mmCIF file of C-alpha atoms in Angstrom:
data_model
loop_
_atom_site.group_PDB
_atom_site.id
_atom_site.type_symbol
_atom_site.label_atom_id
_atom_site.label_comp_id
_atom_site.label_asym_id
_atom_site.label_seq_id
_atom_site.Cartn_x
_atom_site.Cartn_y
_atom_site.Cartn_z
ATOM 1 C CA MET A 551 0.000 0.000 0.000
ATOM 2 C CA TYR A 552 2.824 2.423 0.867
ATOM 3 C CA ASP A 553 4.460 1.891 -2.568
ATOM 4 C CA ASN A 554 1.289 3.059 -4.349
ATOM 5 C CA ILE A 555 1.168 6.265 -2.313
ATOM 6 C CA ASN A 556 4.878 6.887 -2.916
ATOM 7 C CA SER A 557 4.492 6.433 -6.693
ATOM 8 C CA LEU A 558 1.685 8.999 -6.769
ATOM 9 C CA SER A 559 3.900 11.650 -5.186
ATOM 10 C CA LYS A 560 6.513 11.609 -7.975
ATOM 11 C CA ILE A 561 6.859 14.834 -9.889
ATOM 12 C CA TYR A 562 6.903 14.527 -13.654
ATOM 13 C CA THR A 563 8.603 17.023 -15.914
ATOM 14 C CA GLU A 564 6.822 17.934 -19.118
ATOM 15 C CA ASN A 565 9.369 18.517 -21.884
ATOM 16 C CA THR A 566 8.058 20.220 -25.013
ATOM 17 C CA ILE A 567 10.052 19.459 -28.131
ATOM 18 C CA THR A 568 9.459 21.707 -31.164
ATOM 19 C CA PHE A 569 11.160 21.560 -34.519
ATOM 20 C CA SER A 570 10.615 23.063 -37.961
ATOM 21 C CA ARG A 571 8.487 21.080 -40.394
ATOM 22 C CA ILE A 572 10.193 20.066 -43.638
ATOM 23 C CA LYS A 573 7.935 21.259 -46.438
ATOM 24 C CA ASN A 574 9.193 18.690 -48.973
ATOM 25 C CA LEU A 575 6.445 16.052 -49.393
ATOM 26 C CA LYS A 576 9.113 13.339 -49.729
ATOM 27 C CA CYS A 577 9.739 13.746 -45.976
ATOM 28 C CA ILE A 578 7.181 11.271 -44.615
ATOM 29 C CA SER A 579 7.929 11.362 -40.872
ATOM 30 C CA TYR A 580 10.357 12.214 -38.096
ATOM 31 C CA LYS A 581 11.948 9.804 -35.651
ATOM 32 C CA LEU A 582 12.252 11.369 -32.211
ATOM 33 C CA TYR A 583 15.019 9.801 -30.144
ATOM 34 C CA VAL A 584 15.610 10.368 -26.459
ATOM 35 C CA ASN A 585 18.752 9.913 -24.378
ATOM 36 C CA GLU A 586 17.374 9.562 -20.854
ATOM 37 C CA LYS A 587 19.339 9.507 -17.607
ATOM 38 C CA ILE A 588 17.938 6.665 -15.513
ATOM 39 C CA GLY A 589 19.747 6.513 -12.190
ATOM 40 C CA GLU A 590 23.428 6.876 -13.033
ATOM 41 C CA ARG A 591 23.120 5.486 -16.577
ATOM 42 C CA TRP A 592 22.049 7.062 -19.856
ATOM 43 C CA GLN A 593 19.665 5.037 -22.014
ATOM 44 C CA SER A 594 18.905 5.882 -25.672
ATOM 45 C CA TYR A 595 15.759 4.777 -27.477
ATOM 46 C CA LEU A 596 13.190 5.738 -30.103
ATOM 47 C CA LEU A 597 10.499 7.743 -28.335
ATOM 48 C CA ALA A 598 8.087 8.284 -31.236
ATOM 49 C CA GLU A 599 7.714 8.407 -34.987
ATOM 50 C CA ILE A 600 5.742 11.508 -35.932
ATOM 51 C CA PRO A 601 4.098 11.739 -39.379
ATOM 52 C CA ASN A 602 5.059 14.804 -41.414
ATOM 53 C CA PRO A 603 1.921 16.920 -41.953
ATOM 54 C CA LYS A 604 1.284 17.918 -45.575
ATOM 55 C CA VAL A 605 0.034 21.390 -44.552
ATOM 56 C CA GLU A 606 1.410 24.065 -42.238
ATOM 57 C CA VAL A 607 1.205 23.438 -38.504
ATOM 58 C CA LEU A 608 1.139 26.953 -37.070
ATOM 59 C CA LEU A 609 2.337 27.534 -33.519
ATOM 60 C CA ASN A 610 2.231 30.897 -31.753
ATOM 61 C CA GLU A 611 5.504 32.371 -30.557
ATOM 62 C CA SER A 612 6.551 35.716 -29.138
ATOM 63 C CA LYS A 613 9.777 37.616 -28.685
ATOM 64 C CA VAL A 614 10.860 40.753 -26.851
ATOM 65 C CA LEU A 615 12.893 43.090 -29.062
ATOM 66 C CA GLU A 616 15.890 45.078 -27.882
ATOM 67 C CA TYR A 617 15.699 48.841 -28.404
ATOM 68 C CA ASN A 618 16.960 49.945 -31.790
ATOM 69 C CA SER A 619 17.257 53.650 -32.641
ATOM 70 C CA ASN A 620 16.618 52.861 -36.329
ATOM 71 C CA GLN A 621 13.390 51.126 -35.300
ATOM 72 C CA LYS A 622 14.211 48.305 -37.713
ATOM 73 C CA TRP A 623 14.654 44.657 -36.702
ATOM 74 C CA ASP A 624 15.608 41.457 -38.469
ATOM 75 C CA VAL A 625 13.123 38.926 -37.113
ATOM 76 C CA SER A 626 12.911 35.145 -37.246
ATOM 77 C CA LYS A 627 13.162 33.653 -40.736
ATOM 78 C CA ALA A 628 10.656 30.998 -39.558
ATOM 79 C CA ILE A 629 7.736 33.457 -39.365
ATOM 80 C CA SER A 630 4.843 32.301 -41.533
ATOM 81 C CA GLY A 631 2.724 34.778 -43.412
ATOM 82 C CA THR A 632 3.129 37.285 -46.185
ATOM 83 C CA VAL A 633 1.581 40.527 -44.905
ATOM 84 C CA SER A 634 1.906 42.899 -41.945
ATOM 85 C CA LYS A 635 -1.100 41.192 -40.334
ATOM 86 C CA SER A 636 1.091 38.059 -39.997
ATOM 87 C CA ILE A 637 2.789 39.655 -37.031
ATOM 88 C CA LYS A 638 1.407 41.543 -34.015
ATOM 89 C CA VAL A 639 3.459 44.260 -32.363
ATOM 90 C CA SER A 640 2.975 45.591 -28.837
ATOM 91 C CA VAL A 641 4.711 48.539 -27.197
ATOM 92 C CA ASN A 642 4.443 48.669 -23.406
ATOM 93 C CA ASN A 643 1.766 45.940 -23.586
ATOM 94 C CA ILE A 644 -0.451 47.969 -25.959
ATOM 95 C CA GLU A 645 -1.009 46.367 -29.365
ATOM 96 C CA LEU A 646 -0.173 48.657 -32.269
ATOM 97 C CA ASN A 647 -2.447 49.176 -35.239
ATOM 98 C CA ASN A 648 -0.796 47.650 -38.323
ATOM 99 C CA ARG A 649 -0.541 51.161 -39.824
ATOM 100 C CA ASN A 650 2.100 51.851 -37.154
ATOM 101 C CA TYR A 651 4.478 49.173 -38.414
ATOM 102 C CA THR A 652 5.504 47.367 -41.580
ATOM 103 C CA PHE A 653 6.582 43.759 -41.864
ATOM 104 C CA ASN A 654 8.607 42.843 -44.946
ATOM 105 C CA SER A 655 7.770 39.142 -45.277
ATOM 106 C CA LYS A 656 10.355 38.462 -47.986
ATOM 107 C CA PHE A 657 13.330 39.704 -45.968
ATOM 108 C CA LYS A 658 11.700 39.186 -42.510
ATOM 109 C CA ILE A 659 12.318 42.794 -41.450
ATOM 110 C CA LEU A 660 10.067 44.739 -39.081
ATOM 111 C CA TYR A 661 9.839 48.550 -39.147
ATOM 112 C CA ILE A 662 7.990 50.490 -36.422
ATOM 113 C CA HIS A 663 6.722 53.909 -37.496
ATOM 114 C CA ILE A 664 6.080 55.482 -34.088
ATOM 115 C CA GLU A 665 8.875 56.994 -32.043
ATOM 116 C CA LEU A 666 10.203 54.663 -29.363
ATOM 117 C CA SER A 667 12.341 55.387 -26.339
ATOM 118 C CA PRO A 668 15.062 53.087 -24.960
ATOM 119 C CA THR A 669 12.823 52.198 -22.002
ATOM 120 C CA ASP A 670 9.894 50.998 -24.140
ATOM 121 C CA PHE A 671 8.983 47.321 -23.958
ATOM 122 C CA VAL A 672 8.546 46.036 -27.521
ATOM 123 C CA GLU A 673 7.157 42.548 -28.090
ATOM 124 C CA ILE A 674 6.138 40.735 -31.257
ATOM 125 C CA GLN A 675 3.779 37.779 -31.652
ATOM 126 C CA TYR A 676 3.826 35.614 -34.751
ATOM 127 C CA GLN A 677 3.223 32.120 -36.053
ATOM 128 C CA VAL A 678 5.793 29.553 -37.136
ATOM 129 C CA ASP A 679 5.440 26.283 -39.040
ATOM 130 C CA LYS A 680 6.704 23.796 -36.449
ATOM 131 C CA ILE A 681 5.865 20.405 -35.046
ATOM 132 C CA LYS A 682 5.343 20.047 -31.313
ATOM 133 C CA TYR A 683 5.675 16.928 -29.161
ATOM 134 C CA VAL A 684 5.265 16.701 -25.375
ATOM 135 C CA HIS A 685 7.152 14.079 -23.330
ATOM 136 C CA LYS A 686 6.413 13.516 -19.640
ATOM 137 C CA THR A 687 9.279 12.034 -17.683
ATOM 138 C CA LEU A 688 10.821 11.732 -14.255
ATOM 139 C CA ASN A 689 14.354 11.930 -15.631
ATOM 140 C CA LYS A 690 16.735 14.300 -17.387
ATOM 141 C CA CYS A 691 16.505 13.874 -21.170
ATOM 142 C CA GLU A 692 18.250 14.969 -24.357
ATOM 143 C CA TYR A 693 16.408 14.722 -27.671
ATOM 144 C CA SER A 694 17.272 14.373 -31.341
ATOM 145 C CA VAL A 695 15.019 14.447 -34.386
ATOM 146 C CA VAL A 696 15.806 12.536 -37.577
ATOM 147 C CA PRO A 697 13.681 13.144 -40.693
ATOM 148 C CA VAL A 698 12.582 10.056 -42.634
ATOM 149 C CA PHE A 699 12.339 10.368 -46.422
ATOM 150 C CA ASP A 700 10.489 8.186 -48.897
ATOM 151 C CA LYS A 701 13.060 5.613 -50.060
ATOM 152 C CA GLN A 702 12.278 6.367 -53.726
ATOM 153 C CA TYR A 703 13.362 9.965 -53.087
ATOM 154 C CA LEU A 704 16.804 8.806 -51.943
ATOM 155 C CA THR A 705 17.446 6.471 -54.869
ATOM 156 C CA GLY A 706 17.145 7.080 -58.570
ATOM 157 C CA GLN A 707 18.540 6.454 -61.993
ATOM 158 C CA HIS A 708 21.898 8.043 -62.554
ATOM 159 C CA SER A 709 23.603 8.269 -65.913
ATOM 160 C CA LEU A 710 26.933 9.505 -64.494
ATOM 161 C CA LEU A 711 29.182 7.714 -62.063
#
């Protein structure tokens, strides 16, 4: 009886693994491997095989921007979207109207058109095309992701040696 109570009191850690989705349709899945520390030993094994979605999987992310007197920032190349509405900008926790900033989706550059001071808190919210997997564990873990491609994609007819 005591063992059951003791096992209920264990604290699990929830590790969230995110990685960019490969847009090539020849990528059929991802193998997620874990290297888990169990006691004093490390044990490696395949945790899951995750199918590669054929369409975007959009996850919300945010980032605080450092002050820039030019009011121009290079932002994450992973941002999805092609217009200024693809990104939300807040200054001191007040969301700006999209007339107050411009997002160049080709070069992933953000311009803010209102005057900022060095003490202003600037935050952006955007979406990225990533895959998310949650692993609950009692132990310390390290993860690696290996894409799996359709075997026909990796082989072919070659006329040159």
